[in-house]
PDB file of C-alpha atoms in Angstrom:
ATOM      1  CA  ARG I  27     -37.061   6.055 -12.113  1.00 66.00           C
ATOM      2  CA  SER I  28     -34.797   5.607 -14.761  1.00 70.00           C
ATOM      3  CA  THR I  29     -31.046   4.161 -15.492  1.00 73.00           C
ATOM      4  CA  PHE I  30     -28.542   4.320 -17.867  1.00 69.00           C
ATOM      5  CA  ILE I  31     -25.576   2.506 -19.291  1.00 70.00           C
ATOM      6  CA  PRO I  32     -22.648   5.027 -19.542  1.00 68.00           C
ATOM      7  CA  ILE I  33     -20.374   4.931 -22.903  1.00 70.00           C
ATOM      8  CA  ARG I  34     -16.752   5.473 -22.599  1.00 70.00           C
ATOM      9  CA  GLY I  35     -15.907   9.754 -22.081  1.00 71.00           C
ATOM     10  CA  ASP I  36     -18.372  11.953 -21.025  1.00 75.00           C
ATOM     11  CA  ASN I  37     -22.030  11.414 -20.899  1.00 76.00           C
ATOM     12  CA  LYS I  38     -24.033  14.439 -20.745  1.00 83.00           C
ATOM     13  CA  ILE I  39     -27.531  14.080 -18.949  1.00 82.00           C
ATOM     14  CA  THR I  40     -30.508  16.545 -18.939  1.00 84.00           C
ATOM     15  CA  VAL I  41     -33.224  15.332 -16.700  1.00 80.00           C
ATOM     16  CA  TYR I  42     -36.998  17.270 -16.909  1.00 78.00           C
ATOM     17  CA  THR I  43     -39.570  16.802 -14.015  1.00 77.00           C
ATOM     18  CA  SER I  44     -42.897  17.664 -13.715  1.00 76.00           C
ATOM     19  CA  ASN I  45     -45.846  17.112 -11.609  1.00 76.00           C
ATOM     20  CA  PRO I  46     -43.822  16.718  -8.413  1.00 72.00           C
ATOM     21  CA  ASN I  47     -45.627  14.860  -5.822  1.00 76.00           C
ATOM     22  CA  ARG I  48     -48.404  14.391  -8.482  1.00 78.00           C
ATOM     23  CA  LEU I  49     -49.350  18.143  -7.914  1.00 79.00           C
ATOM     24  CA  PRO I  50     -48.953  20.827 -10.610  1.00 79.00           C
ATOM     25  CA  ASP I  51     -45.264  22.307 -10.432  1.00 78.00           C
ATOM     26  CA  ALA I  52     -45.609  25.464  -8.709  1.00 79.00           C
ATOM     27  CA  VAL I  53     -41.906  26.587  -9.867  1.00 80.00           C
ATOM     28  CA  PRO I  54     -41.413  25.384 -13.478  1.00 74.00           C
ATOM     29  CA  MET I  55     -37.861  27.481 -13.619  1.00 75.00           C
ATOM     30  CA  ASN I  56     -36.275  24.569 -11.641  1.00 78.00           C
ATOM     31  CA  ASP I  57     -37.448  21.452 -13.283  1.00 79.00           C
ATOM     32  CA  THR I  58     -34.282  20.623 -15.260  1.00 81.00           C
ATOM     33  CA  LEU I  59     -31.058  18.950 -13.981  1.00 78.00           C
ATOM     34  CA  HIS I  60     -27.881  18.579 -15.648  1.00 81.00           C
ATOM     35  CA  PHE I  61     -24.621  16.857 -14.928  1.00 74.00           C
ATOM     36  CA  VAL I  62     -21.669  14.962 -16.663  1.00 76.00           C
ATOM     37  CA  SER I  63     -20.885  11.425 -16.000  1.00 71.00           C
ATOM     38  CA  THR I  64     -17.563   9.905 -16.888  1.00 70.00           C
ATOM     39  CA  GLY I  65     -17.660   6.537 -18.215  1.00 71.00           C
ATOM     40  CA  CYS I  66     -14.476   4.511 -18.369  1.00 75.00           C
ATOM     41  CA  ASP I  67     -13.781   1.474 -20.343  1.00 71.00           C
ATOM     42  CA  SER I  68     -10.676   0.563 -18.247  1.00 77.00           C
ATOM     43  CA  LEU I  69      -8.524   1.319 -15.287  1.00 89.00           C
ATOM     44  CA  LEU I  70      -5.136   2.899 -16.139  1.00 93.00           C
ATOM     45  CA  ASN I  71      -2.059   0.818 -16.223  1.00 96.00           C
ATOM     46  CA  GLY I  72       1.501   1.101 -17.859  1.00 97.00           C
ATOM     47  CA  ARG I  73       2.921   3.572 -19.817  1.00 98.00           C
ATOM     48  CA  TYR I  74       1.404   6.934 -21.324  1.00 97.00           C
ATOM     49  CA  MET I  75       3.291   9.427 -23.462  1.00 98.00           C
ATOM     50  CA  VAL I  76       2.060  13.264 -23.031  1.00 98.00           C
ATOM     51  CA  ARG I  77       3.294  15.558 -25.840  1.00 97.00           C
ATOM     52  CA  SER I  78       0.905  18.744 -24.877  1.00 97.00           C
ATOM     53  CA  ASP I  79      -1.129  20.098 -22.201  1.00 96.00           C
ATOM     54  CA  ALA I  80      -4.212  18.765 -23.487  1.00 95.00           C
ATOM     55  CA  GLU I  81      -3.019  15.380 -23.408  1.00 96.00           C
ATOM     56  CA  LEU I  82      -1.479  15.968 -19.897  1.00 97.00           C
ATOM     57  CA  ASN I  83      -5.141  17.229 -18.780  1.00 94.00           C
ATOM     58  CA  SER I  84      -7.118  14.219 -20.529  1.00 91.00           C
ATOM     59  CA  ILE I  85      -4.644  11.496 -18.695  1.00 93.00           C
ATOM     60  CA  THR I  86      -4.914  13.533 -15.341  1.00 94.00           C
ATOM     61  CA  THR I  87      -8.872  13.396 -15.817  1.00 89.00           C
ATOM     62  CA  ALA I  88      -8.721   9.606 -16.507  1.00 90.00           C
ATOM     63  CA  LEU I  89      -6.691   9.151 -13.314  1.00 93.00           C
ATOM     64  CA  LEU I  90      -9.368  10.982 -11.245  1.00 90.00           C
ATOM     65  CA  THR I  91     -12.489   9.665 -12.596  1.00 87.00           C
ATOM     66  CA  CYS I  92     -11.390   6.081 -13.709  1.00 90.00           C
ATOM     67  CA  GLY I  93      -8.085   5.396 -11.608  1.00 93.00           C
ATOM     68  CA  VAL I  94      -5.383   2.580 -11.890  1.00 96.00           C
ATOM     69  CA  SER I  95      -5.170  -1.003 -11.982  1.00 95.00           C
ATOM     70  CA  ALA I  96      -1.335  -1.000 -11.719  1.00 97.00           C
ATOM     71  CA  PRO I  97       1.510   1.253 -11.698  1.00 98.00           C
ATOM     72  CA  VAL I  98       1.301   3.807 -13.969  1.00 98.00           C
ATOM     73  CA  GLU I  99       4.104   6.064 -15.760  1.00 98.00           C
ATOM     74  CA  ILE I 100       3.149   9.428 -17.400  1.00 98.00           C
ATOM     75  CA  VAL I 101       6.169  10.120 -19.906  1.00 98.00           C
ATOM     76  CA  LEU I 102       6.350  13.576 -20.925  1.00 98.00           C
ATOM     77  CA  ALA I 103       7.804  15.103 -23.841  1.00 98.00           C
ATOM     78  CA  ALA I 104      10.508  18.035 -23.867  1.00 98.00           C
ATOM     79  CA  GLY I 105       8.521  21.236 -23.617  1.00 98.00           C
ATOM     80  CA  THR I 106       6.710  24.072 -21.296  1.00 97.00           C
ATOM     81  CA  TYR I 107       3.668  22.697 -19.651  1.00 98.00           C
ATOM     82  CA  ARG I 108       0.978  24.998 -17.569  1.00 97.00           C
ATOM     83  CA  PRO I 109       1.123  24.169 -13.856  1.00 97.00           C
ATOM     84  CA  LEU I 110       0.064  20.972 -12.865  1.00 97.00           C
ATOM     85  CA  ASP I 111      -2.915  21.204 -10.231  1.00 96.00           C
ATOM     86  CA  LEU I 112      -3.636  17.776  -8.527  1.00 96.00           C
ATOM     87  CA  ARG I 113      -6.723  18.101  -6.060  1.00 92.00           C
ATOM     88  CA  ALA I 114      -7.293  14.596  -5.363  1.00 93.00           C
ATOM     89  CA  GLN I 115      -5.812  11.137  -5.087  1.00 93.00           C
ATOM     90  CA  PHE I 116      -6.096   9.261  -8.093  1.00 94.00           C
ATOM     91  CA  LEU I 117      -8.509   5.854  -7.413  1.00 91.00           C
ATOM     92  CA  GLY I 118      -6.706   2.814  -6.979  1.00 94.00           C
ATOM     93  CA  THR I 119      -3.320   4.123  -5.764  1.00 96.00           C
ATOM     94  CA  ASP I 120      -1.485   2.478  -3.291  1.00 97.00           C
ATOM     95  CA  SER I 121       2.134   1.691  -2.009  1.00 97.00           C
ATOM     96  CA  ILE I 122       2.565  -0.439  -5.154  1.00 97.00           C
ATOM     97  CA  ASN I 123      -0.112   1.068  -7.797  1.00 97.00           C
ATOM     98  CA  THR I 124       1.686   4.392  -7.805  1.00 98.00           C
ATOM     99  CA  VAL I 125       1.776   7.134 -10.506  1.00 98.00           C
ATOM    100  CA  THR I 126       4.869   8.900 -11.845  1.00 98.00           C
ATOM    101  CA  PHE I 127       5.406  11.703 -13.836  1.00 98.00           C
ATOM    102  CA  ILE I 128       8.874  11.372 -15.733  1.00 98.00           C
ATOM    103  CA  SER I 129      10.496  13.283 -18.421  1.00 98.00           C
ATOM    104  CA  GLU I 130      11.260  10.863 -21.329  1.00 98.00           C
ATOM    105  CA  ARG I 131      14.897  11.764 -21.808  1.00 97.00           C
ATOM    106  CA  ASP I 132      15.265  11.571 -18.306  1.00 97.00           C
ATOM    107  CA  ASN I 133      16.876  15.298 -18.041  1.00 98.00           C
ATOM    108  CA  PRO I 134      14.853  17.917 -15.971  1.00 98.00           C
ATOM    109  CA  ALA I 135      15.664  20.486 -18.270  1.00 97.00           C
ATOM    110  CA  ASP I 136      13.604  18.949 -21.040  1.00 98.00           C
ATOM    111  CA  VAL I 137      10.243  19.280 -19.160  1.00 98.00           C
ATOM    112  CA  LEU I 138       9.482  22.417 -17.830  1.00 98.00           C
ATOM    113  CA  PHE I 139       5.951  23.118 -15.303  1.00 98.00           C
ATOM    114  CA  ARG I 140       5.942  27.030 -15.417  1.00 96.00           C
ATOM    115  CA  GLY I 141       3.466  29.087 -13.627  1.00 92.00           C
ATOM    116  CA  SER I 142       2.714  29.788  -9.615  1.00 88.00           C
ATOM    117  CA  PRO I 143       2.530  27.728  -8.164  1.00 94.00           C
ATOM    118  CA  SER I 144       4.093  25.281 -10.797  1.00 96.00           C
ATOM    119  CA  LEU I 145       2.964  22.531  -8.788  1.00 97.00           C
ATOM    120  CA  SER I 146      -0.045  22.224  -6.355  1.00 96.00           C
ATOM    121  CA  LEU I 147      -0.943  18.891  -4.536  1.00 97.00           C
ATOM    122  CA  SER I 148      -4.080  18.566  -2.543  1.00 96.00           C
ATOM    123  CA  ASN I 149      -5.065  15.499  -0.595  1.00 95.00           C
ATOM    124  CA  MET I 150      -2.670  13.482  -2.895  1.00 96.00           C
ATOM    125  CA  SER I 151      -0.910  10.399  -2.223  1.00 97.00           C
ATOM    126  CA  TYR I 152       1.319   7.702  -3.924  1.00 98.00           C
ATOM    127  CA  VAL I 153       2.456  10.227  -6.613  1.00 98.00           C
ATOM    128  CA  ASN I 154       6.177  10.340  -7.916  1.00 98.00           C
ATOM    129  CA  PHE I 155       7.782  13.306 -10.012  1.00 98.00           C
ATOM    130  CA  LYS I 156      11.341  11.953 -12.058  1.00 98.00           C
ATOM    131  CA  PHE I 157      13.419  14.511 -14.027  1.00 98.00           C
ATOM    132  CA  LEU I 158      11.063  17.447 -14.150  1.00 98.00           C
ATOM    133  CA  THR I 159      11.371  21.437 -13.689  1.00 98.00           C
ATOM    134  CA  PHE I 160       8.940  23.245 -11.692  1.00 98.00           C
ATOM    135  CA  ASP I 161       9.621  26.930 -12.242  1.00 97.00           C
ATOM    136  CA  ALA I 162       7.774  29.846 -10.361  1.00 95.00           C
ATOM    137  CA  SER I 163      11.084  32.057 -10.310  1.00 93.00           C
ATOM    138  CA  ALA I 164       9.212  34.854 -12.410  1.00 92.00           C
ATOM    139  CA  SER I 165       6.732  35.350  -9.624  1.00 89.00           C
ATOM    140  CA  THR I 166       6.221  35.903  -5.928  1.00 86.00           C
ATOM    141  CA  THR I 167       4.405  32.581  -5.347  1.00 89.00           C
ATOM    142  CA  ASN I 168       5.281  29.421  -3.934  1.00 93.00           C
ATOM    143  CA  THR I 169       6.721  26.857  -6.701  1.00 95.00           C
ATOM    144  CA  VAL I 170       5.383  23.584  -4.999  1.00 97.00           C
ATOM    145  CA  GLN I 171       2.562  23.629  -2.815  1.00 95.00           C
ATOM    146  CA  PHE I 172       0.839  21.060  -0.718  1.00 95.00           C
ATOM    147  CA  SER I 173      -2.567  21.769   1.113  1.00 94.00           C
ATOM    148  CA  GLY I 174      -4.877  19.205   2.877  1.00 94.00           C
ATOM    149  CA  SER I 175      -3.477  15.647   3.843  1.00 95.00           C
ATOM    150  CA  CYS I 176      -0.328  14.243   1.576  1.00 96.00           C
ATOM    151  CA  SER I 177       1.641  11.291   2.003  1.00 97.00           C
ATOM    152  CA  ASP I 178       3.976   9.262   0.085  1.00 98.00           C
ATOM    153  CA  ILE I 179       5.250  11.338  -2.721  1.00 98.00           C
ATOM    154  CA  GLU I 180       8.505  11.573  -3.858  1.00 98.00           C
ATOM    155  CA  PHE I 181      10.583  14.137  -6.191  1.00 98.00           C
ATOM    156  CA  TYR I 182      13.704  12.718  -7.734  1.00 98.00           C
ATOM    157  CA  ASN I 183      16.248  14.722  -9.632  1.00 98.00           C
ATOM    158  CA  CYS I 184      13.811  17.246 -10.162  1.00 98.00           C
ATOM    159  CA  ARG I 185      14.576  21.327 -10.350  1.00 98.00           C
ATOM    160  CA  ILE I 186      12.370  23.357  -8.236  1.00 97.00           C
ATOM    161  CA  LEU I 187      12.907  27.121  -8.776  1.00 96.00           C
ATOM    162  CA  ALA I 188      11.519  29.940  -6.727  1.00 94.00           C
ATOM    163  CA  ASN I 189      11.749  33.740  -7.201  1.00 91.00           C
ATOM    164  CA  THR I 190      15.632  34.554  -5.424  1.00 90.00           C
ATOM    165  CA  THR I 191      15.413  37.915  -5.579  1.00 90.00           C
ATOM    166  CA  THR I 192      11.683  39.008  -3.812  1.00 84.00           C
ATOM    167  CA  THR I 193      11.602  39.810  -0.021  1.00 80.00           C
ATOM    168  CA  ALA I 194       7.887  38.770  -0.202  1.00 78.00           C
ATOM    169  CA  ASN I 195       6.882  35.964   2.559  1.00 79.00           C
ATOM    170  CA  THR I 196       4.372  34.559  -0.047  1.00 79.00           C
ATOM    171  CA  SER I 197       7.493  32.819  -2.042  1.00 86.00           C
ATOM    172  CA  SER I 198       8.928  29.699  -1.493  1.00 92.00           C
ATOM    173  CA  ALA I 199      10.278  26.834  -3.623  1.00 95.00           C
ATOM    174  CA  VAL I 200       8.021  24.463  -1.413  1.00 95.00           C
ATOM    175  CA  TYR I 201       5.237  25.225   0.953  1.00 93.00           C
ATOM    176  CA  LYS I 202       2.654  23.019   2.981  1.00 92.00           C
ATOM    177  CA  SER I 203      -0.465  24.993   4.209  1.00 84.00           C
ATOM    178  CA  ASN I 204      -0.731  24.832   7.776  1.00 83.00           C
ATOM    179  CA  ALA I 205      -4.735  24.485   7.851  1.00 78.00           C
ATOM    180  CA  GLY I 206      -4.802  21.197   8.869  1.00 80.00           C
ATOM    181  CA  GLY I 207      -4.138  17.594   7.117  1.00 85.00           C
ATOM    182  CA  ASN I 208      -1.234  14.920   7.436  1.00 89.00           C
ATOM    183  CA  PHE I 209       1.834  15.200   5.969  1.00 90.00           C
ATOM    184  CA  ASN I 210       3.533  12.187   5.808  1.00 95.00           C
ATOM    185  CA  ASN I 211       6.533  10.502   3.735  1.00 97.00           C
ATOM    186  CA  ILE I 212       7.168  13.305   1.643  1.00 97.00           C
ATOM    187  CA  ARG I 213      10.856  12.805  -0.055  1.00 98.00           C
ATOM    188  CA  PHE I 214      13.172  14.903  -1.861  1.00 98.00           C
ATOM    189  CA  VAL I 215      15.970  12.809  -3.685  1.00 98.00           C
ATOM    190  CA  LYS I 216      18.934  14.565  -5.607  1.00 98.00           C
ATOM    191  CA  ASN I 217      16.787  17.758  -6.365  1.00 98.00           C
ATOM    192  CA  TYR I 218      17.951  20.804  -7.505  1.00 97.00           C
ATOM    193  CA  ILE I 219      15.996  23.445  -5.412  1.00 96.00           C
ATOM    194  CA  ASP I 220      16.889  27.277  -5.870  1.00 93.00           C
TER     195      ASP I 220
END
């Protein structure tokens, strides 16, 4: 039996075994285990400025692995970002400790998530999107896509752009998969949806 004390960031662990059950190893090809454990020095809280896809990826990874201790605001600098894919509720979020993604200048034209879908939310709760643009107008897929159980999510003064010329039934501005899961308290306030 062994233990380790993680340090901040990714901790890459490799474990080798030999003589399982105090007998010679009959299959030595499977005697190694690799895994990564993320060490957190604190829970997130307050405002975080994001200026690139790499920074956005780092902050969403920290939200998923470390969690929050108070409300968090992810302030996005003007620019075009890759699609945002959020696949699990951030640790520690609740009706008070929410996570908000917001444009730095409160202008939805400044921050563009482009791709198809531009935003995927699966099993997500207590997150807000303010003054952002989600654009899948160049594709024939959904722009904002929900799956699993989602609740307590708000879109405020966002632009949600879908392909307006396609006849494909796979294209929509907002889509909820019918493959189960609860869908509660999802709010769209003062948005432009096209």
